[in-house]
CSV table of C-alpha atoms and ligand atoms in Angstrom, one decimal:
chain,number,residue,atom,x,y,z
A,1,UNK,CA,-21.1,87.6,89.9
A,2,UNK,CA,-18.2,85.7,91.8
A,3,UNK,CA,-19.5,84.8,95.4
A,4,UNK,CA,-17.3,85.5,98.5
A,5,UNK,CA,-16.0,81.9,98.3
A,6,UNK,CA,-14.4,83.1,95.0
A,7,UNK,CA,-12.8,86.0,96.1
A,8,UNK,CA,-11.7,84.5,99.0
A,9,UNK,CA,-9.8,81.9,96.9
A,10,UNK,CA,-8.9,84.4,94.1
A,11,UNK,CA,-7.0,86.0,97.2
A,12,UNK,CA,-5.4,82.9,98.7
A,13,UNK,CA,-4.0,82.2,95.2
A,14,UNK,CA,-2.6,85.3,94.4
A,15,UNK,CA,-0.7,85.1,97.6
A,16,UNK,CA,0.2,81.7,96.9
A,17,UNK,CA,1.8,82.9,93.1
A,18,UNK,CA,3.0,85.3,94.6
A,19,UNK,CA,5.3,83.1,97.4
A,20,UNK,CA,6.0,80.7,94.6
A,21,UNK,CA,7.8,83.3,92.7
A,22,UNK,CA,9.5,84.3,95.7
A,23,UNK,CA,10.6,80.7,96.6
A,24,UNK,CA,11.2,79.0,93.6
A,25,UNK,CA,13.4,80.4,90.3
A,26,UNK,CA,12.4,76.7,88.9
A,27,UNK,CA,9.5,76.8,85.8
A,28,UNK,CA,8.4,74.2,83.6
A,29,UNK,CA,10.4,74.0,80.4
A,30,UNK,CA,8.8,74.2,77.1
A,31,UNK,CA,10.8,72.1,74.5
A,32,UNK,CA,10.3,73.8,71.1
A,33,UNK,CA,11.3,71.4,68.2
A,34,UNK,CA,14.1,72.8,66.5
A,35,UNK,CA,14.2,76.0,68.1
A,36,UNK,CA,13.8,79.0,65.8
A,37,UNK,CA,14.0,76.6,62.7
A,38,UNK,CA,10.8,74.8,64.1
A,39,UNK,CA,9.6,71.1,62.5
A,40,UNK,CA,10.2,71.8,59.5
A,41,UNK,CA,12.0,68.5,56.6
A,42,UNK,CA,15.8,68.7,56.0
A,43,UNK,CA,16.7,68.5,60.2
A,44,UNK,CA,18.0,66.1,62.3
A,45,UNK,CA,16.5,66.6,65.5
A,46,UNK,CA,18.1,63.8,67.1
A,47,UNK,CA,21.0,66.5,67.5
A,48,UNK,CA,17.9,68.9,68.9
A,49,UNK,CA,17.0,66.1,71.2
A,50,UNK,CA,20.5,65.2,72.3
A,51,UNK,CA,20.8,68.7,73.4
A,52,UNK,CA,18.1,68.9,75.7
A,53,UNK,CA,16.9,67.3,79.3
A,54,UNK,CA,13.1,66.2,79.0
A,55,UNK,CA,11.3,66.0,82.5
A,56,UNK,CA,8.1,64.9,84.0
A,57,UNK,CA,6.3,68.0,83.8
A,58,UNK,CA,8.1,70.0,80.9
A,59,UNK,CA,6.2,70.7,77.7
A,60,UNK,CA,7.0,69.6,73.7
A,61,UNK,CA,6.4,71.9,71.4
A,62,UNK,CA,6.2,72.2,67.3
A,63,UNK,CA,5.6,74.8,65.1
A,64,UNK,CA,4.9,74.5,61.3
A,65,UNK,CA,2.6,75.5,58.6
A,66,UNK,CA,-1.1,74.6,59.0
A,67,UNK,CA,-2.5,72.3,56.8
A,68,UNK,CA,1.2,71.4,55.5
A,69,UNK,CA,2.6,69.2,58.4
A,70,UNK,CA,1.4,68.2,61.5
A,71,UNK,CA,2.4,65.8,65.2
A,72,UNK,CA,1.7,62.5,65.3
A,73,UNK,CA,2.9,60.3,68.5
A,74,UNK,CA,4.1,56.8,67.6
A,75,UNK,CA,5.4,53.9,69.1
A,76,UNK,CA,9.0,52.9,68.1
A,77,UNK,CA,8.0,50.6,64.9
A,78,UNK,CA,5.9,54.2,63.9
A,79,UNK,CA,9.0,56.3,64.6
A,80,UNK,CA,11.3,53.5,62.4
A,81,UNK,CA,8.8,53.3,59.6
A,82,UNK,CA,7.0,56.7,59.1
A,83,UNK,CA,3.7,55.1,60.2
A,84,UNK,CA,1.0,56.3,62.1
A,85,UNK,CA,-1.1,53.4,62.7
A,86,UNK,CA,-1.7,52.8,66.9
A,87,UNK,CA,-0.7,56.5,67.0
A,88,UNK,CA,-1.2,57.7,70.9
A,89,UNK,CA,-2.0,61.0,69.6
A,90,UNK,CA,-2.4,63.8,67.0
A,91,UNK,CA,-2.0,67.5,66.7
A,92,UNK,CA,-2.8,69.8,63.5
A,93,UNK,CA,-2.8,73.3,65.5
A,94,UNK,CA,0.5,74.8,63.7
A,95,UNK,CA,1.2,75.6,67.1
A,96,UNK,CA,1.2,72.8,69.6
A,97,UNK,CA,2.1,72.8,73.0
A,98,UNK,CA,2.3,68.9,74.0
A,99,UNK,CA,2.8,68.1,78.0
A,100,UNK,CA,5.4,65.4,78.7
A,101,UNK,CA,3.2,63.3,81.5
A,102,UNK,CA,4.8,60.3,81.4
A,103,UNK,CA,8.5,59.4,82.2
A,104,UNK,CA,10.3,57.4,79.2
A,105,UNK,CA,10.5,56.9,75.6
A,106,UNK,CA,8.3,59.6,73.2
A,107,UNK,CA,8.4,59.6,70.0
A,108,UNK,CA,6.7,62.2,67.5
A,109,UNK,CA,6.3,62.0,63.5
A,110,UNK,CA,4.7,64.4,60.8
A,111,UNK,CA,1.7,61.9,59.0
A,112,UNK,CA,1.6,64.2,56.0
A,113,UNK,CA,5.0,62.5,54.6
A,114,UNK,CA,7.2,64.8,56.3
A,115,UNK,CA,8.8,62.2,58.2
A,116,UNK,CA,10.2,60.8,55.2
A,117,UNK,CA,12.8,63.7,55.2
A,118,UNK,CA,13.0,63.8,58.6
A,119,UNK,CA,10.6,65.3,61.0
A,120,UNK,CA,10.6,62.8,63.6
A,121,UNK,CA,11.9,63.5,67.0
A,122,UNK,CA,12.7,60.6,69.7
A,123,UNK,CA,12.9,61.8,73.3
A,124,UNK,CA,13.6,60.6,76.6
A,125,UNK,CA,11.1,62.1,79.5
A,126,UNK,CA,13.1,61.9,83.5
A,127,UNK,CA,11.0,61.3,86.5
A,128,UNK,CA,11.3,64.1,88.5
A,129,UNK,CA,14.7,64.4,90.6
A,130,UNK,CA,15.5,63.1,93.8
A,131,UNK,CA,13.0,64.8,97.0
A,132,UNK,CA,15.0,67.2,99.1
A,133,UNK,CA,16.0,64.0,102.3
A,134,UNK,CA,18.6,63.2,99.0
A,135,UNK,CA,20.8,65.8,100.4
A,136,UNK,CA,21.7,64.7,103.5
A,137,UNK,CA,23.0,61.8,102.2
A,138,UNK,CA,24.7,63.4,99.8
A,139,UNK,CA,26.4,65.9,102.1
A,140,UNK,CA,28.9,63.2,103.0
A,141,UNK,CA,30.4,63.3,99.5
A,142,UNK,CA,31.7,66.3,97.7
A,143,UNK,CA,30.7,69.5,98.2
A,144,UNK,CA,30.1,69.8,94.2
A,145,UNK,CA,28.2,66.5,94.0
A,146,UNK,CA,26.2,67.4,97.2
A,147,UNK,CA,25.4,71.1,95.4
A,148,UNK,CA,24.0,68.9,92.0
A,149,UNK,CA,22.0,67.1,94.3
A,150,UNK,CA,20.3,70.1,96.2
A,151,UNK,CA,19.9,71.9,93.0
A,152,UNK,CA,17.8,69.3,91.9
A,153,UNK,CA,15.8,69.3,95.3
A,154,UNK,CA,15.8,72.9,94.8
A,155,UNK,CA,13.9,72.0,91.1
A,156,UNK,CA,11.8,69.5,92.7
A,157,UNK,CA,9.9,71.4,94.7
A,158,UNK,CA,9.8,74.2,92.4
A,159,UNK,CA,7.9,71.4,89.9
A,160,UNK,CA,5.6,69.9,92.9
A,161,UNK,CA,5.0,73.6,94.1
A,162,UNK,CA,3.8,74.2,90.0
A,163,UNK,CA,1.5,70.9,90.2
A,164,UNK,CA,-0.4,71.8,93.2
A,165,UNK,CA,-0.8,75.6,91.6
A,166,UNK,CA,-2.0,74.2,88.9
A,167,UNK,CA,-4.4,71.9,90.6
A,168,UNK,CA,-5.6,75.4,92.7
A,169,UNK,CA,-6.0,77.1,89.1
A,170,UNK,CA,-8.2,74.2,88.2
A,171,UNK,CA,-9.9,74.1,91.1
A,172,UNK,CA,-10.5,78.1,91.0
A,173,UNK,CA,-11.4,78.4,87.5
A,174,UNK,CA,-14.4,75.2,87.9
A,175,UNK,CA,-15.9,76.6,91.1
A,176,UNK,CA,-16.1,79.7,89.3
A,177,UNK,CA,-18.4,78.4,86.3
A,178,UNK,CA,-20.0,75.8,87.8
B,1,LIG,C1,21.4,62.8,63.0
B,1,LIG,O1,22.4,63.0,63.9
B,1,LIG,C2,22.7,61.8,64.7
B,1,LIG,C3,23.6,62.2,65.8
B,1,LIG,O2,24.5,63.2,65.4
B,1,LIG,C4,23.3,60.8,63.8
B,1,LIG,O3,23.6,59.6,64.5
B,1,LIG,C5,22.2,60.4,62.7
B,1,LIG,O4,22.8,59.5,61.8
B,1,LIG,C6,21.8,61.7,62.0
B,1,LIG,N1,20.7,61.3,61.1
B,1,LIG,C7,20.6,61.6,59.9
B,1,LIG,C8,19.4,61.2,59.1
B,1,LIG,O5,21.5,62.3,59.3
B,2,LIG,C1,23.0,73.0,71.9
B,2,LIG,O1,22.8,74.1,72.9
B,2,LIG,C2,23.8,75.1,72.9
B,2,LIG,C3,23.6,76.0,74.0
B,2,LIG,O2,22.3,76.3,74.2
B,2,LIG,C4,23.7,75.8,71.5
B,2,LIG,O3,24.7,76.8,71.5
B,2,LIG,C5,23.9,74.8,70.4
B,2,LIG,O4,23.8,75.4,69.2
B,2,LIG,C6,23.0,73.7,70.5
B,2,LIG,N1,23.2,72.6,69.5
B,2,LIG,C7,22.3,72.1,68.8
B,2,LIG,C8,22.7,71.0,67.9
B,2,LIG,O5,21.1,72.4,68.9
B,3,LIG,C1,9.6,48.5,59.3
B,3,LIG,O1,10.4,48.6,58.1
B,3,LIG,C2,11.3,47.5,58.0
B,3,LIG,C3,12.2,47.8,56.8
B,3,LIG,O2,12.3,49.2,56.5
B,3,LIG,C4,10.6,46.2,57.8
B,3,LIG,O3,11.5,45.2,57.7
B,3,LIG,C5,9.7,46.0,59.0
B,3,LIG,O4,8.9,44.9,58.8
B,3,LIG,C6,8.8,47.2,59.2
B,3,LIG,N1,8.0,47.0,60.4
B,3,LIG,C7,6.7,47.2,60.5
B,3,LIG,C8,6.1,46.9,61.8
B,3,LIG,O5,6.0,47.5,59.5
B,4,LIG,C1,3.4,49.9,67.4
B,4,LIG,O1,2.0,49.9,67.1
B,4,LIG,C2,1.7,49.1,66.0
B,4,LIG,C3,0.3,49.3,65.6
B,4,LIG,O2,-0.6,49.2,66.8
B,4,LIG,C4,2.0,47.6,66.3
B,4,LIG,O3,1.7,46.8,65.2
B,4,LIG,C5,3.5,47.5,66.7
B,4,LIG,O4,3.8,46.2,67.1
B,4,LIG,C6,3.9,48.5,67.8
B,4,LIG,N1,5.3,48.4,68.0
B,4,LIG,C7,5.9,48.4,69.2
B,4,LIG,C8,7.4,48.5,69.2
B,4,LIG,O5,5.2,48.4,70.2
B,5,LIG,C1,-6.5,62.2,65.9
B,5,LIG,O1,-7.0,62.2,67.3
B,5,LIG,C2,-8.4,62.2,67.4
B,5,LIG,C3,-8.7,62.3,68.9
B,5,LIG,O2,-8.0,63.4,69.4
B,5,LIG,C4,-8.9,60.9,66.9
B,5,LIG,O3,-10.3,60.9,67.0
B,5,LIG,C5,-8.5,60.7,65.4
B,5,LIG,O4,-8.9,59.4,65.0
B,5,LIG,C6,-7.0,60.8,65.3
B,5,LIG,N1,-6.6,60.8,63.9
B,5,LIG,C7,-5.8,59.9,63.4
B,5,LIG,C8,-5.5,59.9,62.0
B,5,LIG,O5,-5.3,59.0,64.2
């Protein structure tokens, strides 16, 4: 049975969902690798990747057959060569939702020999943009410069405001079963 705490919390974050919604049209994005033609040989997804803006925050994800391919993340030499040796990570799910936590280079490979005709994505991962006290500075220039600048502001706090939910969820979901 959940104790008053619980509720009490349960409450204070629906209200806090619901103002987020009401704030902020920013989300997370989730990346999916090759769109509806998923990771899958015979691609280039460098024309995939050139097409999309990775942040801090935003998800990668593939989607294959089971057992056939899978994700490996590589350093540069692993990318080059199809090889998986020092590999950071490793998924095998068919469906695999990756979080992009760090900004810079990322680079992902299939280890089953799929690389070898292609399934290997490079990406590069932005910091967050600029904090909102960017605009004021940028008010001086253009108005159309100025409006790039608060939209990103705008995006900013819509990705800080989905940290610290998802901190609460956290927080919520432990002191529930512990
Ligand atoms: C994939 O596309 C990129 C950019 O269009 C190009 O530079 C690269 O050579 C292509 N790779 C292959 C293997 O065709
Ligand atoms: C790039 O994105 C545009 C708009 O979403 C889409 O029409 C186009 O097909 C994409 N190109 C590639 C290579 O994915
Ligand atoms: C990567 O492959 C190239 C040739 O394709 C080779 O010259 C190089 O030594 C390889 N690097 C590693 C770290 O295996
Ligand atoms: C990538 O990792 C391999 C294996 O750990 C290592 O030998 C290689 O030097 C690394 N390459 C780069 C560019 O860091
Ligand atoms: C895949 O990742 C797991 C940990 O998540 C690790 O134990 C395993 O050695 C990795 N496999 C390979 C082939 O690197």
């Amino acid at each position: 049975m959940l104790s008053n705490l619980s509720h009490s919390l349960i409450y204070f974050l629906l209200v806090v969902v619901g103002a987020a919604f009401l704030v902020s049209p920013a989300t997370a994005t989730d990346h999916i690798v090759g769109a509806n033609k998923g990771w899958n040989p015979g691609m280039n997804y460098t024309d995939w990747a050139n097409n999309q803006t990775f942040f801090v925050g935003d998800f990668i994800s593939f989607r294959y057959k089971k057992f056939e391919y899978n994700v490996f993340e590589v350093n540069k030499t692993g990318y080059e060569n199809c090889t998986i040796e020092g590999a950071t990570g490793n998924w095998s799910k068919g469906k695999d939702f990756i979080p992009l936590e760090k900004p810079g280079k990322h680079y992902f490979i299939c280890g089953t020999g799929g690389c070898n005709s292609g399934m290997k994505v490079s990406i590069v991962v932005h910091s967050l943009p600029p904090p909102p006290s960017a605009s004021i500075t940028a008010t001086k220039h253009s108005s159309e410069s100025s409006k790039h600048v608060s939209d990103a502001a705008e995006v900013a706090s819509g990705r800080l405001l989905l940290l610290v939910l998802r901190g609460l969820v956290v927080g919520l979901v432990s002191s529930i079963w512990m």
